[in-house]
Short mmCIF file of C-alpha atoms in Angstrom, two decimals:
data_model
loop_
_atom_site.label_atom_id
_atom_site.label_comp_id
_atom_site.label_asym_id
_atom_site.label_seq_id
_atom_site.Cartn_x
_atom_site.Cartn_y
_atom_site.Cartn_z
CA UNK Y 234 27.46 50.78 2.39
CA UNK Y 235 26.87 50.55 6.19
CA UNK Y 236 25.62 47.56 7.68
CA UNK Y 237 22.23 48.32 8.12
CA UNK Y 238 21.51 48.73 4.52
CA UNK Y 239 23.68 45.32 4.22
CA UNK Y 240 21.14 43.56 6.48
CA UNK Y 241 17.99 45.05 4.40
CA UNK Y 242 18.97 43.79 1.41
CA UNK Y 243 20.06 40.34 2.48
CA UNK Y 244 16.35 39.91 4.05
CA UNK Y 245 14.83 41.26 0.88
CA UNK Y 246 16.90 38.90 -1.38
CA UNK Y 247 16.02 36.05 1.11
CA UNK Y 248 12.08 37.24 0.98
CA UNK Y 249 12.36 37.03 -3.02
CA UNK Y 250 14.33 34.40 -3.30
CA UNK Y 251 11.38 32.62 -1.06
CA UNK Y 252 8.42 33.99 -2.68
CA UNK Y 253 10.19 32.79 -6.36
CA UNK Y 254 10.24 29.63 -4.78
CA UNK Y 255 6.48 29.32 -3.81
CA UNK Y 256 5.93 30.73 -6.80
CA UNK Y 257 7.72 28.12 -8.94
CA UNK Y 258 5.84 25.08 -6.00
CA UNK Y 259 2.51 26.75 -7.38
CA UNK Y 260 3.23 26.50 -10.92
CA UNK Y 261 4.65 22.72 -10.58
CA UNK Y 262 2.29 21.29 -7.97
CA UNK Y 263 -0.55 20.46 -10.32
CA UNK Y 264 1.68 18.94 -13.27
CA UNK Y 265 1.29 15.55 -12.49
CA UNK Y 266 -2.65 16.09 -12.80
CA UNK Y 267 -2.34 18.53 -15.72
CA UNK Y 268 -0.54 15.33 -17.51
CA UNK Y 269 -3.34 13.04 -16.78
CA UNK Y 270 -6.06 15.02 -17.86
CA UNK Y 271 -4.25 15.74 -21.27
CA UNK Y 272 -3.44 11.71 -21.66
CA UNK Y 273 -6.58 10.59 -20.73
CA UNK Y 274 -8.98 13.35 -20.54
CA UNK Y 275 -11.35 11.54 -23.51
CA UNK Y 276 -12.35 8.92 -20.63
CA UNK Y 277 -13.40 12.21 -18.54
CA UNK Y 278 -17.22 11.88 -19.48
CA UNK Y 279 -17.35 8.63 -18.69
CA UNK Y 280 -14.38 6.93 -16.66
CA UNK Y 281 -15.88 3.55 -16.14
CA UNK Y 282 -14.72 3.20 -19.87
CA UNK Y 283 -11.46 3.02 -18.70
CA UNK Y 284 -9.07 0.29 -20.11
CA UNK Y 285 -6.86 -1.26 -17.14
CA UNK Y 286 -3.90 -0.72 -19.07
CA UNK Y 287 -4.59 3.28 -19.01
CA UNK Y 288 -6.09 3.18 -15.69
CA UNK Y 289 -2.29 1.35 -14.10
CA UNK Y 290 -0.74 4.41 -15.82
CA UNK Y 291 -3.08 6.65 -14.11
CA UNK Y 292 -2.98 4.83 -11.07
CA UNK Y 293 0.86 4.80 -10.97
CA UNK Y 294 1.11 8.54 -10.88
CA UNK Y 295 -1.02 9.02 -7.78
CA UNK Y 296 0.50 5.93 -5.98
CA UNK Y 297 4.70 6.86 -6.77
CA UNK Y 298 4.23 10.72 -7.15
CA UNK Y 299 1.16 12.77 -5.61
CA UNK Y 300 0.14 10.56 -2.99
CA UNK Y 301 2.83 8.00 -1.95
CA UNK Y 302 2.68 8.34 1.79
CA UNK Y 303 -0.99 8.53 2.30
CA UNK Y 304 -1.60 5.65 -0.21
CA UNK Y 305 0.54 3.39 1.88
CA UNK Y 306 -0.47 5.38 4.96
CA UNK Y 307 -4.04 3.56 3.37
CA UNK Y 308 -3.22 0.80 2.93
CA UNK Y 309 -2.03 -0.10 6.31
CA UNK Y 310 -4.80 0.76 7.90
CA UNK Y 311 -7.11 -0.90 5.36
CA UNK Y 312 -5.58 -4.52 6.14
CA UNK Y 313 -6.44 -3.26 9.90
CA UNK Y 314 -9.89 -2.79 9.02
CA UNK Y 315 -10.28 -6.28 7.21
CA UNK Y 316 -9.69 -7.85 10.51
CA UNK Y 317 -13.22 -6.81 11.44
CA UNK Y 318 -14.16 -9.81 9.19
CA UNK Y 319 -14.33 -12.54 12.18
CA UNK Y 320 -13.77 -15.36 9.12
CA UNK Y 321 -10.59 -14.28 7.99
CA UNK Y 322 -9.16 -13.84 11.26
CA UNK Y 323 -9.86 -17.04 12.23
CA UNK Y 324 -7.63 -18.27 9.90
CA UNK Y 325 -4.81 -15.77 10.27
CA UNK Y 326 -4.45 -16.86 13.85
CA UNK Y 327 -4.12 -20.75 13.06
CA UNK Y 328 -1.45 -19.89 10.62
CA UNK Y 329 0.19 -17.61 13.15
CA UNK Y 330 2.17 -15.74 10.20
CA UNK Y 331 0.44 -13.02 12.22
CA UNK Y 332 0.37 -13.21 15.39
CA UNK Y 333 3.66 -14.46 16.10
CA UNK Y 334 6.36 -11.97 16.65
CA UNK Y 335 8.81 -13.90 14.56
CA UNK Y 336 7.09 -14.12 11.29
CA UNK Y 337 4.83 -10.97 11.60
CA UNK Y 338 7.87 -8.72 10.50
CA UNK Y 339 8.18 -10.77 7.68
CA UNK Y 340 4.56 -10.54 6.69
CA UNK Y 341 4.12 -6.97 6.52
CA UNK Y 342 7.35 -6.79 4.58
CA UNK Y 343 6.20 -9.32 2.25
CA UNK Y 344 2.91 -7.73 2.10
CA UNK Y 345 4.45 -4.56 1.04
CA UNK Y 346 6.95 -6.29 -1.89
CA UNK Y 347 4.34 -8.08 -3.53
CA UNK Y 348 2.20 -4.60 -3.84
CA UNK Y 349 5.06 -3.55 -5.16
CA UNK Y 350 5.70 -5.68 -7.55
CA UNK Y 351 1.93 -5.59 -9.04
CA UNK Y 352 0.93 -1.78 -8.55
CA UNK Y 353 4.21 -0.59 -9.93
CA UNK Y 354 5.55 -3.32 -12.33
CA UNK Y 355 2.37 -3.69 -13.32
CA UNK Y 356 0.12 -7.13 -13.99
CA UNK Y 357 1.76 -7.99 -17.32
CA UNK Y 358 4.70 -7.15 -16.48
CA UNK Y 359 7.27 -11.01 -15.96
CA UNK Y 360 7.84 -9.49 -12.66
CA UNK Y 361 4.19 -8.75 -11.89
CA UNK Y 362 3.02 -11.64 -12.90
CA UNK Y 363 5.84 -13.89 -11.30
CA UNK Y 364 4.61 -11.98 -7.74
CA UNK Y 365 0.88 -12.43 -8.71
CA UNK Y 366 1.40 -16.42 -9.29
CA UNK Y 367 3.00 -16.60 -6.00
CA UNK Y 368 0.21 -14.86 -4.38
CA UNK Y 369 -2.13 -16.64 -5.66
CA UNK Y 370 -0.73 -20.10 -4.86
CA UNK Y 371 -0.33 -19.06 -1.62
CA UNK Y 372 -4.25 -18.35 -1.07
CA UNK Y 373 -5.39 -21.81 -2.65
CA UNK Y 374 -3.03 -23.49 -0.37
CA UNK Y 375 -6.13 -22.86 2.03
CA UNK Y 376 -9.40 -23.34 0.38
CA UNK Y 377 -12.37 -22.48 0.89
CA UNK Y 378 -11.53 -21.27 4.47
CA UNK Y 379 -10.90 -18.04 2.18
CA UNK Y 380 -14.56 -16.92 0.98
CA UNK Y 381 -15.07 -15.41 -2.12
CA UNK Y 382 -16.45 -12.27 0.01
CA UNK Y 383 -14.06 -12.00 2.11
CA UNK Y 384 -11.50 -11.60 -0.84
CA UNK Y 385 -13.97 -8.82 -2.73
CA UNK Y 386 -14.20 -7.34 0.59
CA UNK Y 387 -10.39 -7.08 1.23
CA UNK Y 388 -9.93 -6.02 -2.80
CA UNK Y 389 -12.54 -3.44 -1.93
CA UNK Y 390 -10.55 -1.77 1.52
CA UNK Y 391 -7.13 -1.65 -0.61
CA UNK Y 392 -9.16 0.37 -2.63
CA UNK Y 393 -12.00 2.55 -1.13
CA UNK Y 394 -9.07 3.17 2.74
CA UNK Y 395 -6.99 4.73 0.54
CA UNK Y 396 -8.92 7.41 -1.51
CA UNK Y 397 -10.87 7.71 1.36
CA UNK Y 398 -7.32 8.62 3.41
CA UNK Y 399 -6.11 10.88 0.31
CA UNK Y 400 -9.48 12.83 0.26
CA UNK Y 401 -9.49 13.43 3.62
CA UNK Y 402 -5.98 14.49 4.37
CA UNK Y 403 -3.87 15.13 1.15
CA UNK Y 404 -2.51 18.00 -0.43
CA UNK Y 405 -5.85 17.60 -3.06
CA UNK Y 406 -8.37 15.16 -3.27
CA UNK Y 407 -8.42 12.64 -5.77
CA UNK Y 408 -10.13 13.17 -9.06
CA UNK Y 409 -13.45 10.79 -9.83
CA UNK Y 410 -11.12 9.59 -12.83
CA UNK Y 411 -8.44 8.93 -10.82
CA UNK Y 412 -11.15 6.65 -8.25
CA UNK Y 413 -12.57 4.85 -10.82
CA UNK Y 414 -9.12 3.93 -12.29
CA UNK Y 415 -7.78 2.74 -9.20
CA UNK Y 416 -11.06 0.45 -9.20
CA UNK Y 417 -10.59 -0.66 -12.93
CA UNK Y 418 -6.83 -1.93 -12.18
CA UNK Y 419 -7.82 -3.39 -8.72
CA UNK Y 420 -10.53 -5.18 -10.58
CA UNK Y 421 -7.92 -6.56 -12.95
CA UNK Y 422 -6.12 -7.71 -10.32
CA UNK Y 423 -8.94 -9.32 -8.47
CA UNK Y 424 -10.05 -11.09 -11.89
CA UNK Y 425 -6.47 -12.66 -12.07
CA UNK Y 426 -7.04 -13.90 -8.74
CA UNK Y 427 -10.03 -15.81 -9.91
CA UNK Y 428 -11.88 -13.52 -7.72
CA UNK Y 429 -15.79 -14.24 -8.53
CA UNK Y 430 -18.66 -11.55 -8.93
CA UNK Y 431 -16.95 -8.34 -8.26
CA UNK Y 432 -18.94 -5.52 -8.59
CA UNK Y 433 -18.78 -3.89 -12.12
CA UNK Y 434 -18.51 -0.51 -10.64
CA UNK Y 435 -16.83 1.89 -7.92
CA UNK Y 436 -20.24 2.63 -6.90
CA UNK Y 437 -21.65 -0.22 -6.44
CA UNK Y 438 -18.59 -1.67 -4.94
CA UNK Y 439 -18.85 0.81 -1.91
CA UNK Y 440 -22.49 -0.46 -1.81
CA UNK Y 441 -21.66 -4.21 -2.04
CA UNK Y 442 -18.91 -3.41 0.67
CA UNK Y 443 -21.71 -1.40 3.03
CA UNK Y 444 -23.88 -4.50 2.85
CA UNK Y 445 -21.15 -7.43 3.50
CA UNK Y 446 -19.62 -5.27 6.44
CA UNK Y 447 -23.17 -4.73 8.05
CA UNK Y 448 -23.34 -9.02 8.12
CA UNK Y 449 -19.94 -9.71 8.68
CA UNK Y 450 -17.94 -7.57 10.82
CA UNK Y 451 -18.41 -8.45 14.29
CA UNK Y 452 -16.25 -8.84 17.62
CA UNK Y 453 -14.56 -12.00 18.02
CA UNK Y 454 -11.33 -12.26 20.32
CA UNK Y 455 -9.21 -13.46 16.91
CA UNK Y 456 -9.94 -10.07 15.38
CA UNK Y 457 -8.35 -8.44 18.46
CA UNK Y 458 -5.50 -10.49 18.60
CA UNK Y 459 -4.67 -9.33 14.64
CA UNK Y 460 -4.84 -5.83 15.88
CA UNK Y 461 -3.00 -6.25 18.40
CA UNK Y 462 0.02 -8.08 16.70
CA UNK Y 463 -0.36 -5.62 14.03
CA UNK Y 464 0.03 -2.49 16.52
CA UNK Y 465 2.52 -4.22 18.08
CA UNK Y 466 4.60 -4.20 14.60
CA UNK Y 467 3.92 -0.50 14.78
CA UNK Y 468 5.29 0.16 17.70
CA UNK Y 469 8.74 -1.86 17.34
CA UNK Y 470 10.66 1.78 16.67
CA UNK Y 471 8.80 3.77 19.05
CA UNK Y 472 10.08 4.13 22.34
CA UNK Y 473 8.66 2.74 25.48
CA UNK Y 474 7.42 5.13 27.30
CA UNK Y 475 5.22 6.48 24.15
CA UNK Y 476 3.49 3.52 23.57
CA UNK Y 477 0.45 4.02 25.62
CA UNK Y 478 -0.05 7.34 24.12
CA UNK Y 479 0.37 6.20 20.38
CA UNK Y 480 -2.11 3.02 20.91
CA UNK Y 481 -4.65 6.13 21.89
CA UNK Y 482 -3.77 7.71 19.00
CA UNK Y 483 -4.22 4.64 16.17
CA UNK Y 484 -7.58 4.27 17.47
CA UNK Y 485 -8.46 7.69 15.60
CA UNK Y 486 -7.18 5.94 12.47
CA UNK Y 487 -10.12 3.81 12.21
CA UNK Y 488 -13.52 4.86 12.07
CA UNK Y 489 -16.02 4.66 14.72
CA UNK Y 490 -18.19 2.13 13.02
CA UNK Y 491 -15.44 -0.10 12.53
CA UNK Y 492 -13.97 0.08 16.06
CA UNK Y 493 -16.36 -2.47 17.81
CA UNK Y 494 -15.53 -5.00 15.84
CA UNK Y 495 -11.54 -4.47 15.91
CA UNK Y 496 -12.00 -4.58 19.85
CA UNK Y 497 -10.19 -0.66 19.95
CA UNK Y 498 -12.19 1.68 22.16
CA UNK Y 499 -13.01 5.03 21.31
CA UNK Y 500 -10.23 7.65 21.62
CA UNK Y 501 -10.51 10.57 23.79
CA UNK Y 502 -12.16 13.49 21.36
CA UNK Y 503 -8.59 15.86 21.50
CA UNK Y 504 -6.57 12.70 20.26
CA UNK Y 505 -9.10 13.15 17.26
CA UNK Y 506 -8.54 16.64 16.59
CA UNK Y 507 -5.34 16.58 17.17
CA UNK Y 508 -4.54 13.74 14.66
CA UNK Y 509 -6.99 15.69 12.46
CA UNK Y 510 -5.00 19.08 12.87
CA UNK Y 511 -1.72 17.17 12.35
CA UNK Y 512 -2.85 15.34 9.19
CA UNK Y 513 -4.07 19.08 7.62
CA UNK Y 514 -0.95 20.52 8.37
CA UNK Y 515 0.66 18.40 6.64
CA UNK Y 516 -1.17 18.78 3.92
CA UNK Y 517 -0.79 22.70 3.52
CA UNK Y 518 2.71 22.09 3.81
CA UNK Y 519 2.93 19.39 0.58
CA UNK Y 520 0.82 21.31 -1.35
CA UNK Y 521 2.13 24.83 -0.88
CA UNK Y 522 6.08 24.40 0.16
CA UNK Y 523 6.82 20.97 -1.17
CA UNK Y 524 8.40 20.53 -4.83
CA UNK Y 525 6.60 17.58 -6.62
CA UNK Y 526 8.43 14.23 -6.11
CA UNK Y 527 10.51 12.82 -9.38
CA UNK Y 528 11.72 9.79 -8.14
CA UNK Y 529 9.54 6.67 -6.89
CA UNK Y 530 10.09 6.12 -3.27
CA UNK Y 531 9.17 2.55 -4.57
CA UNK Y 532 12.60 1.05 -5.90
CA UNK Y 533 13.95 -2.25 -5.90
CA UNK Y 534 17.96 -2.68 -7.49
CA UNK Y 535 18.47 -5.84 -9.61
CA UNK Y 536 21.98 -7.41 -9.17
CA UNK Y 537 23.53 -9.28 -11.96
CA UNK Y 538 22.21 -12.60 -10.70
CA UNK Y 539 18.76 -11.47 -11.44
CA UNK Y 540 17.59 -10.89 -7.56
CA UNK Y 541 16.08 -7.77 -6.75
CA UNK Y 542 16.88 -5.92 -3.51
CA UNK Y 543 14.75 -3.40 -1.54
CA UNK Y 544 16.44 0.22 -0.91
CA UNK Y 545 13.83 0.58 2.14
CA UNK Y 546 11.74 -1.25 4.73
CA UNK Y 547 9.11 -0.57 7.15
CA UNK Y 548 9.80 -2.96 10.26
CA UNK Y 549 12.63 -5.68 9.26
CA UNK Y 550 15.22 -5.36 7.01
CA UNK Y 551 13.97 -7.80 4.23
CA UNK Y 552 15.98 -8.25 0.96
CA UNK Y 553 17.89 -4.87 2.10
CA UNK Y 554 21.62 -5.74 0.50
CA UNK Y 555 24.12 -5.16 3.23
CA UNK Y 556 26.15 -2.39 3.11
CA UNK Y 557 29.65 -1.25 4.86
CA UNK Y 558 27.79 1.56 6.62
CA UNK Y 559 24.95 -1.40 8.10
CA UNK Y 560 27.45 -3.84 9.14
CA UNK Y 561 29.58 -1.08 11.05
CA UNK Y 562 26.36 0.30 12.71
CA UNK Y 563 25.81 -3.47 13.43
CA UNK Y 564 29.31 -3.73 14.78
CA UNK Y 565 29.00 -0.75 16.98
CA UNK Y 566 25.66 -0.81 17.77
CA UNK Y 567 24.78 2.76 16.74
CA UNK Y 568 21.17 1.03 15.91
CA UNK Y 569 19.28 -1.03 18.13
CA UNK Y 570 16.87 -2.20 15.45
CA UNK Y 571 17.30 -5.02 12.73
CA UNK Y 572 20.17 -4.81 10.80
CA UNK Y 573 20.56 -6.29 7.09
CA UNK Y 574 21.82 -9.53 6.53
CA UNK Y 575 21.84 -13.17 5.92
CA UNK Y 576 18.79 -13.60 8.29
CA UNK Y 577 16.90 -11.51 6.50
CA UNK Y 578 18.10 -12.90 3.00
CA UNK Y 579 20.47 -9.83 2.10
CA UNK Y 580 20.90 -12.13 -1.13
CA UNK Y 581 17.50 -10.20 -2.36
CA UNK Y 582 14.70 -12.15 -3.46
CA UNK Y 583 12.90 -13.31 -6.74
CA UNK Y 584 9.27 -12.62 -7.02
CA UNK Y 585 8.39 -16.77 -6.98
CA UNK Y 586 10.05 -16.94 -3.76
CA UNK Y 587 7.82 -14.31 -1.49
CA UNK Y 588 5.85 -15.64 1.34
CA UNK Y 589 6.52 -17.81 4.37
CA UNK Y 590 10.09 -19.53 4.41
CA UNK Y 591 9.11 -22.78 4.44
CA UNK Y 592 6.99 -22.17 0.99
CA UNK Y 593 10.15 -20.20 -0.44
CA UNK Y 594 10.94 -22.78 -3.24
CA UNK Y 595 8.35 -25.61 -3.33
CA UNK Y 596 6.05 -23.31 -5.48
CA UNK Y 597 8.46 -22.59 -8.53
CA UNK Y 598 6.86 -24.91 -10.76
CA UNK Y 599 3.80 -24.10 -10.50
CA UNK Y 600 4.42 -20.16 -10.21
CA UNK Y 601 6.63 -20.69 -13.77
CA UNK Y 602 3.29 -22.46 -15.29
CA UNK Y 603 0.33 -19.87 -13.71
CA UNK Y 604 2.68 -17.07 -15.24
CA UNK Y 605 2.83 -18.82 -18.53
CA UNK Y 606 -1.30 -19.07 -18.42
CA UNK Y 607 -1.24 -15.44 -17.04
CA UNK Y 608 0.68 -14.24 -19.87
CA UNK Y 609 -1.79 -16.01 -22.50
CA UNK Y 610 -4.32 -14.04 -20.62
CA UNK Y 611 -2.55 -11.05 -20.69
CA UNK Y 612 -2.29 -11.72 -24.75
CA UNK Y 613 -6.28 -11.91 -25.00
CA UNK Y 614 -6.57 -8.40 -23.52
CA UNK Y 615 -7.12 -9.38 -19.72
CA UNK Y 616 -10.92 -9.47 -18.21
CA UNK Y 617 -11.74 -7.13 -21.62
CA UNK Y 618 -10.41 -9.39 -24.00
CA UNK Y 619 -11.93 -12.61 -22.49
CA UNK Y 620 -15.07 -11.02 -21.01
CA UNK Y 621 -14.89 -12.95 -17.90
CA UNK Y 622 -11.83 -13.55 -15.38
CA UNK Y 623 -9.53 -16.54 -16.56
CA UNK Y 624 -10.78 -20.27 -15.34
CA UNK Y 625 -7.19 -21.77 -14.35
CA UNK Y 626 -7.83 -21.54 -11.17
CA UNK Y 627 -9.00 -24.41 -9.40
#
């Protein structure tokens, strides 16, 4: 066989063995969805009679398997958007856990464990619940300087910044029984937060939100100082010489209407498109060239001591066990970010002890008796069962 005929039929095996393969992507892209709509499709015709329980296990399929990067992708940019709220700000900037480059790591990482530990454990979950108590103590521990609004209002972004993100630049958009679980298990949430008059629908959440935004979000010189820590954060792993260009370029991550407030100018109208273009890409790729995911990016390992250690981080290496691989990069410097390690409590962490340092233990008893109470209220059947969010809270 000469070689010619040898190079035909290696590209036509290579063409089929690609076009199998796209073939096969086509077939398994939509299983995930094909799986909720045969669990669940009775609440179809009318999703707001979703249980929470059924909308988590909805919920959890978008968050770990369809949608994982843009839902955090989301998410980031939702806490962004809360700074617009000059109250809360205020009161980030006194407490400095933001603004201060040495506890700001720890923040976001903190920020992104107890998520974790409530989206994916779930709210009755020991875990879930240990990381919701903790949470929650941490928020009394200042009052009333923490309105009731401005808690619907950030309950609202986590949820409305991240379908909006997913419908705008995912491989599909998200299903109306997909939104309205989302809003069924964030309202769960919010009620075991002893969060007060949330809206009893998605729809008249994004109205509430509309309204409260149009009287609160203003420019005050804390809400640029969040932004800026936060973009700072971003920017820890980019080089120098690319951080004027990607501070243009996170200003077409927030909407125009929000900008003002946030103290971000407009960005020129290319860096727009061109964020837009990149986004969509993206998203033909995923949907027609990417396998579906099977594992959870979101994984924590438990040792035999009961502490749970991250696998990944974001900006510092929180609760990330040290390995022999980090300590030799850390020997030979073959990283010039964070490495694991005591600093950063390589010992993992339990779900009580999340937050600031300085609150890392003087909450345990208190955390061990909310999680008792939340676990009676769990028993009752949640907001459902007791028709009205639990009354601990004081």
């Amino acid at each position: 066989m000469s070689d010619k005929i040898k190079d035909v039929l290696s590209w036509r095996s290579l063409l089929v063995i690609a076009v199998i393969y796209l073939v096969i992507v086509r077939i398994l892209r939509y299983h995930n969805l094909r799986r909720i709509n045969q669990r669940y499709g009775q609440f179809t015709a009318n999703a707001n009679s979703l249980d929470y329980k059924s909308a988590h296990e909805i919920m959890k399929l978008g968050l770990l398997y369809e949608f994982p990067f843009m839902w955090g992708f989301g998410t980031q940019w939702a806490l962004v958007k809360s700074y617009g709220i000059a109250n809360g700000t205020k009161l980030l900037v006194q407490t400095r856990q933001l603004t201060d480059e040495k506890t700001v790591g720890k923040r976001a990482e903190d920020t992104g464990v107890f998520l974790g530990e409530i989206l994916v454990m779930g709210v009755d979950s020991e875990r879930g619940m240990r990381a919701l108590a903790k949470m929650n103590w941490l928020h009394r521990r200042y009052g009333a300087k923490i309105t009731n609004g401005d808690l619907i209002h950030t309950l609202a972004l986590f949820i409305l910044e991240s379908q909006r993100w997913i419908d705008a630049y995912e491989w599909r958009k998200l299903t109306d029984l997909e939104k309205v679980a989302s809003f069924v298990y964030w309202k769960e949430i919010g009620n075991r937060m002893g969060i007060k008059n949330i809206p009893d629908t998605l729809d008249e959440l994004k109205t509430w939100t509309v309204a409260y935004e149009k009287d609160h979000m203003f420019y005050t010189d804390d809400n640029k100082a969040c932004v800026d820590a936060t973009v700072n954060l971003f920017l820890r792993k980019t080089p120098q010489f690319l951080h004027g260009a990607v501070r243009t370029a996170t200003a077409a991550f927030l909407e125009p209407y929000a900008r003002p407030s946030l103290g971000v100018q407009d960005p020129p109208y290319w860096v727009e498109q061109f964020v837009h273009i990149s986004f969509r890409i993206r998203a033909f790729l995923v949907r027609h060239t990417f396998l579906p995911r099977i594992e959870s990016p979101f994984r924590t390992v438990q040792g035999s001591d009961g502490r749970l250690h991250r696998r990944q981080y974001l900006f510092e290496p929180w609760y990330v066990q040290e390995t022999w691989r980090s300590r030799l990069s850390s020997i030979l410097g073959l990283s010039s970010g964070p490495h694991p390690g005591p600093k950063f409590k390589s010992d993992g962490f339990l779900p009580e002890e999340l937050g600031p340092l300085k609150y890392e233990h003087v909450a345990n008893k208190a955390v061990a008796l909310e999680v008792e109470q939340l676990n009676e209220y769990c028993l009752r059947g949640g907001a459902a069962g007791t028709g009205c969010p639990f009354a601990f809270h004081g």
